[in-house]
XYZ file of C-alpha atoms in Angstrom:
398
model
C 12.165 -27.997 -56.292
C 12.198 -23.949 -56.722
C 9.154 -22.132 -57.006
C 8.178 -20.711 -60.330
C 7.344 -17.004 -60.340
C 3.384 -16.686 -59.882
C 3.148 -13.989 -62.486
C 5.504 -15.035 -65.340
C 5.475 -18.800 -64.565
C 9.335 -18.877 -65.614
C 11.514 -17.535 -63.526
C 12.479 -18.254 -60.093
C 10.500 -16.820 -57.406
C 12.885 -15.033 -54.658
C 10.313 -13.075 -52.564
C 6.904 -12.778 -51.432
C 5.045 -9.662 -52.002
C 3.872 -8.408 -48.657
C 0.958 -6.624 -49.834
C -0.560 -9.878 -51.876
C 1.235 -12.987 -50.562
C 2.280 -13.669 -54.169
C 6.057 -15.397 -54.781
C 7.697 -13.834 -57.508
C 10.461 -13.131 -59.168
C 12.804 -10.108 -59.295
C 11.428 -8.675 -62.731
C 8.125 -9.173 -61.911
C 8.283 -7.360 -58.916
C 9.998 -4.589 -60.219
C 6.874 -4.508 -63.484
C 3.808 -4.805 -60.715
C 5.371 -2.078 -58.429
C 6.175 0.461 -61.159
C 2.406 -0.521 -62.758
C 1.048 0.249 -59.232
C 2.613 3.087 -58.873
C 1.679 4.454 -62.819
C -1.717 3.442 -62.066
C -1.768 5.395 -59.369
C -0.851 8.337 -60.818
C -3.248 7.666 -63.885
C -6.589 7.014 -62.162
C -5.791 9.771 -59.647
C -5.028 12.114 -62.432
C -2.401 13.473 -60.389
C -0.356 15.564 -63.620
C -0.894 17.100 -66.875
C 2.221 17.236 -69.582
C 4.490 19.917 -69.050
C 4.103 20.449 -65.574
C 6.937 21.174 -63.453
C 7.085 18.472 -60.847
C 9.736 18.756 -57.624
C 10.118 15.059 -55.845
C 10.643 15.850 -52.268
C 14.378 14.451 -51.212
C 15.932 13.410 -48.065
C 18.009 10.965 -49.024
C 15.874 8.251 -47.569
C 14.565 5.392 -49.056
C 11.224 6.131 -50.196
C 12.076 9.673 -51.498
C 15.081 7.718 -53.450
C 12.797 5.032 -54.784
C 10.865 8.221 -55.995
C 12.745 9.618 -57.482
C 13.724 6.510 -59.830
C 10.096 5.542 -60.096
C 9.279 9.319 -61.289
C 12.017 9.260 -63.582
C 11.548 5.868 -65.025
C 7.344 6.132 -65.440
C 8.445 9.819 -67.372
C 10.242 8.363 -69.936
C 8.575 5.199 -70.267
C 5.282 6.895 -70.115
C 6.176 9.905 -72.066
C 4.409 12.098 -69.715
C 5.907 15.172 -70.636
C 7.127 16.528 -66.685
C 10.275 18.243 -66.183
C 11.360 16.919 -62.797
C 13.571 18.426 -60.323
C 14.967 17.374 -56.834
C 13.810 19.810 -53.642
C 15.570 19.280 -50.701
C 15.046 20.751 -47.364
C 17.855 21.175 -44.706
C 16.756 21.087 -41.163
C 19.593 21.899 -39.563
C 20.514 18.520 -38.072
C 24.221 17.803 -37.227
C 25.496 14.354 -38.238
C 22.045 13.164 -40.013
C 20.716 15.501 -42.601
C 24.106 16.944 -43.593
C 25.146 13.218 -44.074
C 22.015 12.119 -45.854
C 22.024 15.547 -47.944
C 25.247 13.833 -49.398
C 22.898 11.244 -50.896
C 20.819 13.345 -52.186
C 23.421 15.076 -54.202
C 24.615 11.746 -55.572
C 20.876 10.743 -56.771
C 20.877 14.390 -58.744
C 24.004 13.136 -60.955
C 22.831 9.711 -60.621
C 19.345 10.832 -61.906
C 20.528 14.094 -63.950
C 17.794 16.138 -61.981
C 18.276 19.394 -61.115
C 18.654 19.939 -56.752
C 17.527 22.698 -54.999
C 18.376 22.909 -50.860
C 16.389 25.341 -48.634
C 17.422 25.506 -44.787
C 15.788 26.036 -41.955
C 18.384 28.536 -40.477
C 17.857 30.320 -44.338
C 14.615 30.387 -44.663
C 13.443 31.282 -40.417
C 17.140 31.881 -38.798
C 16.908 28.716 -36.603
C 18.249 25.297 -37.338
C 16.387 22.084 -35.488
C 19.813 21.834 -34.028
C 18.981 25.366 -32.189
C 15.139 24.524 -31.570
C 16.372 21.583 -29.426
C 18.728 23.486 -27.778
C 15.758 25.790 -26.987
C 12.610 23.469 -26.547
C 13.943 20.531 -25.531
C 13.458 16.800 -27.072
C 10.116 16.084 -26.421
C 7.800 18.603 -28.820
C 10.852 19.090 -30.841
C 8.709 17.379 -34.015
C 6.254 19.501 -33.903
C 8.323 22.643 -35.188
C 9.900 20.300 -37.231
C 7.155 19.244 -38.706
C 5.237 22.552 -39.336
C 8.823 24.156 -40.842
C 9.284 21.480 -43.063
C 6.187 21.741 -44.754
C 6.123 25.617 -45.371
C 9.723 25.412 -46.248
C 9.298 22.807 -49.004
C 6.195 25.219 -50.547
C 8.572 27.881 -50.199
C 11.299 26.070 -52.204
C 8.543 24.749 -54.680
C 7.620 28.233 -55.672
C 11.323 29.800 -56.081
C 11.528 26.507 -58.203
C 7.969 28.090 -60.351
C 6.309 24.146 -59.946
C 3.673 23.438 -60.157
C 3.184 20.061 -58.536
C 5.178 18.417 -55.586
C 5.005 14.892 -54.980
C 6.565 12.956 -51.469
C 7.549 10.091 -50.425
C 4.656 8.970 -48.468
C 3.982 5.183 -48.593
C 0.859 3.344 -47.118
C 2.310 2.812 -43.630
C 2.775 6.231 -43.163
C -0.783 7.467 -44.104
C -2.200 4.400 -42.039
C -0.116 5.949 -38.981
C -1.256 9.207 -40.001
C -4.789 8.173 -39.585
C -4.132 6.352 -36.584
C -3.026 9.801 -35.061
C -5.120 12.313 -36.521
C -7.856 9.392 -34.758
C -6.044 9.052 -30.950
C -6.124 12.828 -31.247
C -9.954 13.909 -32.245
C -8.208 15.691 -34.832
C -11.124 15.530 -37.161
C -10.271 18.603 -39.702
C -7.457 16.265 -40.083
C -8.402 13.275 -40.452
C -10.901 14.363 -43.132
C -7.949 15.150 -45.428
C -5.205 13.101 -44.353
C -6.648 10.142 -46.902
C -6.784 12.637 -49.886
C -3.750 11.609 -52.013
C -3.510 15.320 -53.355
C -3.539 18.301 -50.992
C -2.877 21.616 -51.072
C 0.214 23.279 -49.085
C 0.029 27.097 -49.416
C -3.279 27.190 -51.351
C -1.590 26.894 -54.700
C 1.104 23.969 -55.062
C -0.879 20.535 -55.260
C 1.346 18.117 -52.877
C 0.502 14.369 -53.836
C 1.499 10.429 -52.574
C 2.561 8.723 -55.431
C 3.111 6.044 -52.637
C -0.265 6.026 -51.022
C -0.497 2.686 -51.506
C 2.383 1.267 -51.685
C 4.006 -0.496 -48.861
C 6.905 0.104 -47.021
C 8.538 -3.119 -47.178
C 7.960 -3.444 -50.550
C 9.819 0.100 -51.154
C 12.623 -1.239 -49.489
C 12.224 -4.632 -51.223
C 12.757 -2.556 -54.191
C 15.531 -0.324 -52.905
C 17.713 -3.244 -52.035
C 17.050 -5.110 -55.201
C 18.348 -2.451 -57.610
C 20.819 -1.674 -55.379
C 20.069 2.241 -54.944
C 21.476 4.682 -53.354
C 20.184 5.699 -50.293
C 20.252 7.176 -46.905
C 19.151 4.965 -43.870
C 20.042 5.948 -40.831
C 16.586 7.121 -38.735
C 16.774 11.165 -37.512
C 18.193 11.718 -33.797
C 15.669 13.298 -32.648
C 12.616 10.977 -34.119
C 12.950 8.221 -31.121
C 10.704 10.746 -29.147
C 8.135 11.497 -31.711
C 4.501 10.591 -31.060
C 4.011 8.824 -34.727
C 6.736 6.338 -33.556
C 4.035 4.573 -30.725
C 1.409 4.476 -33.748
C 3.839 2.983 -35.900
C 5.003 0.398 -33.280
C 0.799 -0.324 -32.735
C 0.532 -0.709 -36.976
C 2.708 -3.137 -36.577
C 1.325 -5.136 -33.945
C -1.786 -5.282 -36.192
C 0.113 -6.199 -38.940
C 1.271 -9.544 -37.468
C -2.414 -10.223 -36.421
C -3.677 -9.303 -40.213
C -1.566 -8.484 -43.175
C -3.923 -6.203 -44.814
C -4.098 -4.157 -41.857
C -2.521 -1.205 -43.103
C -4.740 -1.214 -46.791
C -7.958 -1.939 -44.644
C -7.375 1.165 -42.086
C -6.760 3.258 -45.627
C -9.918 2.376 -46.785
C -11.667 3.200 -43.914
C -10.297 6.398 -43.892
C -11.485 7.447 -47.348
C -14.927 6.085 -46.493
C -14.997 8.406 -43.118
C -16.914 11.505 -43.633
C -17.397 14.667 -41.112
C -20.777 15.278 -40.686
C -21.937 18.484 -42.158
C -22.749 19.798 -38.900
C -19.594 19.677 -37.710
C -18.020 23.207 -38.268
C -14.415 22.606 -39.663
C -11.703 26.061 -39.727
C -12.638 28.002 -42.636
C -8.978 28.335 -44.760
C -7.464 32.027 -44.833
C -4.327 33.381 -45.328
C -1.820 34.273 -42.576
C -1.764 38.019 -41.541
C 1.940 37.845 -41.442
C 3.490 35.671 -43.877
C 0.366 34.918 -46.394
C 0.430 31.378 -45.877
C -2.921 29.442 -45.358
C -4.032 29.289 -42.107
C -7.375 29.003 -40.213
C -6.333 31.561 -37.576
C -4.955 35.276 -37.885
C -1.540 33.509 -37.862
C -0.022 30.672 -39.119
C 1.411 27.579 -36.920
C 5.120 28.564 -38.265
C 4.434 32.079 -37.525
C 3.245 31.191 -33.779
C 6.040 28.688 -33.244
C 8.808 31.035 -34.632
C 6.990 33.851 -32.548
C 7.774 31.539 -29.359
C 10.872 30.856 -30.337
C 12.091 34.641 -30.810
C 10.427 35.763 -27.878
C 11.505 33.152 -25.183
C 8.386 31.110 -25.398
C 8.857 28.213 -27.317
C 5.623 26.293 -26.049
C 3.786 28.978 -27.011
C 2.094 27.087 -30.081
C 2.499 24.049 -28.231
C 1.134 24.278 -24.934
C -1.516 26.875 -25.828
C -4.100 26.919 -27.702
C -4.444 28.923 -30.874
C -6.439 31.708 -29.918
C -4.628 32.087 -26.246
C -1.280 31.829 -28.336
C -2.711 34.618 -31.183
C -3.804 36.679 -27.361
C -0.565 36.363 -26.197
C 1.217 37.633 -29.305
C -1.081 40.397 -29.898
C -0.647 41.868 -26.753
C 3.265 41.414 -26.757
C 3.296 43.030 -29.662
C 0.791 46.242 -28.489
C 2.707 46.640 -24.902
C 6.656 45.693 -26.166
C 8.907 46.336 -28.519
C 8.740 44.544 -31.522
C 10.943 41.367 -31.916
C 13.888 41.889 -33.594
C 14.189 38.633 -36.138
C 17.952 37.669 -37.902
C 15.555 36.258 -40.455
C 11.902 37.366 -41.266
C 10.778 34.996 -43.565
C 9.466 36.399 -47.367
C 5.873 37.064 -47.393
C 4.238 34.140 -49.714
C 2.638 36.492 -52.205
C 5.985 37.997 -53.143
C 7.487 34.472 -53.785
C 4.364 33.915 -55.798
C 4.745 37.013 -57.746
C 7.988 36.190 -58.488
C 7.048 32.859 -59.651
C 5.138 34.362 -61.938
C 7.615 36.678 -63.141
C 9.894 33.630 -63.823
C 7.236 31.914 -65.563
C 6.572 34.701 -67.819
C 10.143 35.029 -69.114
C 10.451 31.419 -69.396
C 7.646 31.169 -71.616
C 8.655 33.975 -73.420
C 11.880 32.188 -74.219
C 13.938 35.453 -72.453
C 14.830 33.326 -69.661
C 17.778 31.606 -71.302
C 20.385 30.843 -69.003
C 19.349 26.985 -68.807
C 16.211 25.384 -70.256
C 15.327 24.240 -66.560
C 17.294 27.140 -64.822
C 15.636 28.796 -62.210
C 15.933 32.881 -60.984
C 15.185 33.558 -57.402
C 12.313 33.937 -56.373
C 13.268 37.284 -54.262
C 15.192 39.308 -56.452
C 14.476 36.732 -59.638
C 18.797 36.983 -60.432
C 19.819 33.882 -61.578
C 21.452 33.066 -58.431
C 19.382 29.815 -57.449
C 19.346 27.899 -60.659
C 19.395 24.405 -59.500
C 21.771 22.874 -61.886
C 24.913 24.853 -60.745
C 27.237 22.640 -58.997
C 28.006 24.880 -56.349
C 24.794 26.691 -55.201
C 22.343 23.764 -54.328
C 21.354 25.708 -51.353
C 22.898 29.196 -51.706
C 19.908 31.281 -52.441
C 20.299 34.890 -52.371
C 20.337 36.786 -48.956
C 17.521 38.557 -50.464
C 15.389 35.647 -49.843
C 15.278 37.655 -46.425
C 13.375 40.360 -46.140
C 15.586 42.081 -43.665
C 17.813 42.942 -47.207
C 15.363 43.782 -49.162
């Protein structure tokens, strides 16, 4: 005889809930997740009504099951955001031009307005490049550091004020994991926190925190989204692949594995006489930083000047040395892009948030100006300019 559905006691149960063991149905599933997920966002306190929220999209499962959770909880929840889609192009031939596809279906599927930043716009390399440059095996690393700058770059030509990702609980379990193999302890404090801070100003939060992965799949599948699955080219390499592989192992041993190292992550503290970096802002960009310069500033440094382990196999003081004295004894390095200071893009954030509230910014109730010249050439909702933001995003034109 079929199961019944634990929950409603009616329907047919057709899966079992990794994270509790339960056997439910369909509906049911789809209620608890969504609940989880609202409940989540409630206790954490993670918005306020009328913030502007960008969902950070790849194409990828979890950011699609994001952005239909975000969307869905909005209206059923009346919470009063005005969500957009923020998309970042790496640069990566045959998988993020491909999955960037998706994403542009999910903004008409969704009716959210996209906006694409690049790499190869935004620092005048593509990952495509990098590789070609650094090789395959700290190729994450830049990848890494780039994204997150560039998706707090997009956030504030955008004027949000929140950005939530895709994270689920695997991936902040790994994270941990990581942050622990390493003796990365200014990390580790903060890698629990399910709201951080990117550039200082634009709170990034994990909706997903505790969510599993194979239930965001589950969920995927079952309402039949959209979505991008094929894993990046250059990820089989990456170091959060062996503590994914070693999650997993634990897993099979003990199902709440990934909940229980979560937990004990939160309840780590750093002793207080442990002296942590003391946050300041980058002398060349304005981005937060603990050093003179930034990580993206060092790496793109390398990069330009024929040194791309310079950030990687170097410390950051010998790698600030060595830059500092290239830059007294040589010529200056002559970028094709030189990426826009951060207080100018916040500047003009606030410009665009002025005139918005003002009611003079009237080309579309969620348009956008850019953030470098604040022309309404990046507004997010025209079909053709998802990622053509003006050349004055470079300060080269300016």
């Amino acid at each position: 005889m079929p199961r019944k559905c634990e929950i409603c006691h009616d329907a047919r149960a057709i899966l079992r809930r990794p994270k509790t063991g339960q056997r439910i149905c369909n509906e049911c599933f789809f209620y608890v997740f969504e609940t989880e997920v609202h409940n989540t966002i409630v206790e954490s306190k993670l918005f306020k009504r009328g913030d502007r929220v960008g969902i950070g999209a790849s194409g990828g499962k979890d950011s699609t099951v994001l952005a239909h959770v975000m969307k869905a909880l909005n209206e059923r929840h009346a919470y009063g955001l005005e969500l957009f889609l923020l998309s970042v192009d790496e640069g990566i031939a045959g998988y993020r031009d491909d999955s960037l596809e998706t994403v542009k279906r999910n903004k008409t599927q969704y009716a959210l307005p996209l906006l694409i930043v690049s790499y190869e716009q935004l620092y005048g390399w593509s990952m495509d490049a990098i590789v070609e440059t650094v090789g395959r095996k700290n190729n994450c690393t830049f990848c890494g550091v780039f994204r997150r700058q560039a998706l707090d770059r997009g956030a504030l030509m955008l004027d949000l004020d929140h950005i939530v990702t895709g994270h689920n609980a695997d991936d902040v379990a790994e994270t941990i994991l990581m942050n622990l193999f390493r003796g990365d302890i200014p990390r580790l404090g903060r890698c629990t926190e399910i709201v951080t801070t990117g550039d200082g100003f634009i709170p990034r939060s994990k909706p997903f925190k505790y969510a599993y992965e194979k239930e965001i799949v589950m969920y995927a599948y079952l309402k039949r989204l959209d979505y991008f699955s094929t894993e990046c080219t250059y990820s089989p390499n990456a170091y959060r692949g062996y503590a994914r592989e070693f999650l997993k192992d634990l897993e099979s041993v003990r199902s709440t594995a990934i909940l229980d190292i979560i937990h004990s992550g939160e309840a780590m503290r750093v002793a207080a006489s442990v002296q942590l970096p003391t946050p300041a802002q980058c002398e060349r960009c304005g981005y937060l930083s603990s050093n003179a310069l930034c990580k993206a500033c060092v790496l793109l440094e390398g990069l330009e000047r024929g040194l791309p382990k310079l950030g990687i196999d170097r410390s950051a003081r010998q790698a600030q040395q060595i830059i500092a004295a290239g830059s007294a004894n040589a010529d200056p390095v002559v970028r094709a892009v030189e990426p826009v200071h951060f207080e100018r893009l916040r500047q003009k954030a606030l410009a665009m948030r002025e005139r918005r509230l003002n009611g003079s910014d009237t080309a579309h109730p969620q348009s956008s100006a850019c953030a470098g010249c604040a022309d309404s050439c990046c507004n997010p909702d025209s079909n053709d300019s998802d990622k053509d933001v003006c050349a004055c995003m470079s300060d080269t034109t300016a």
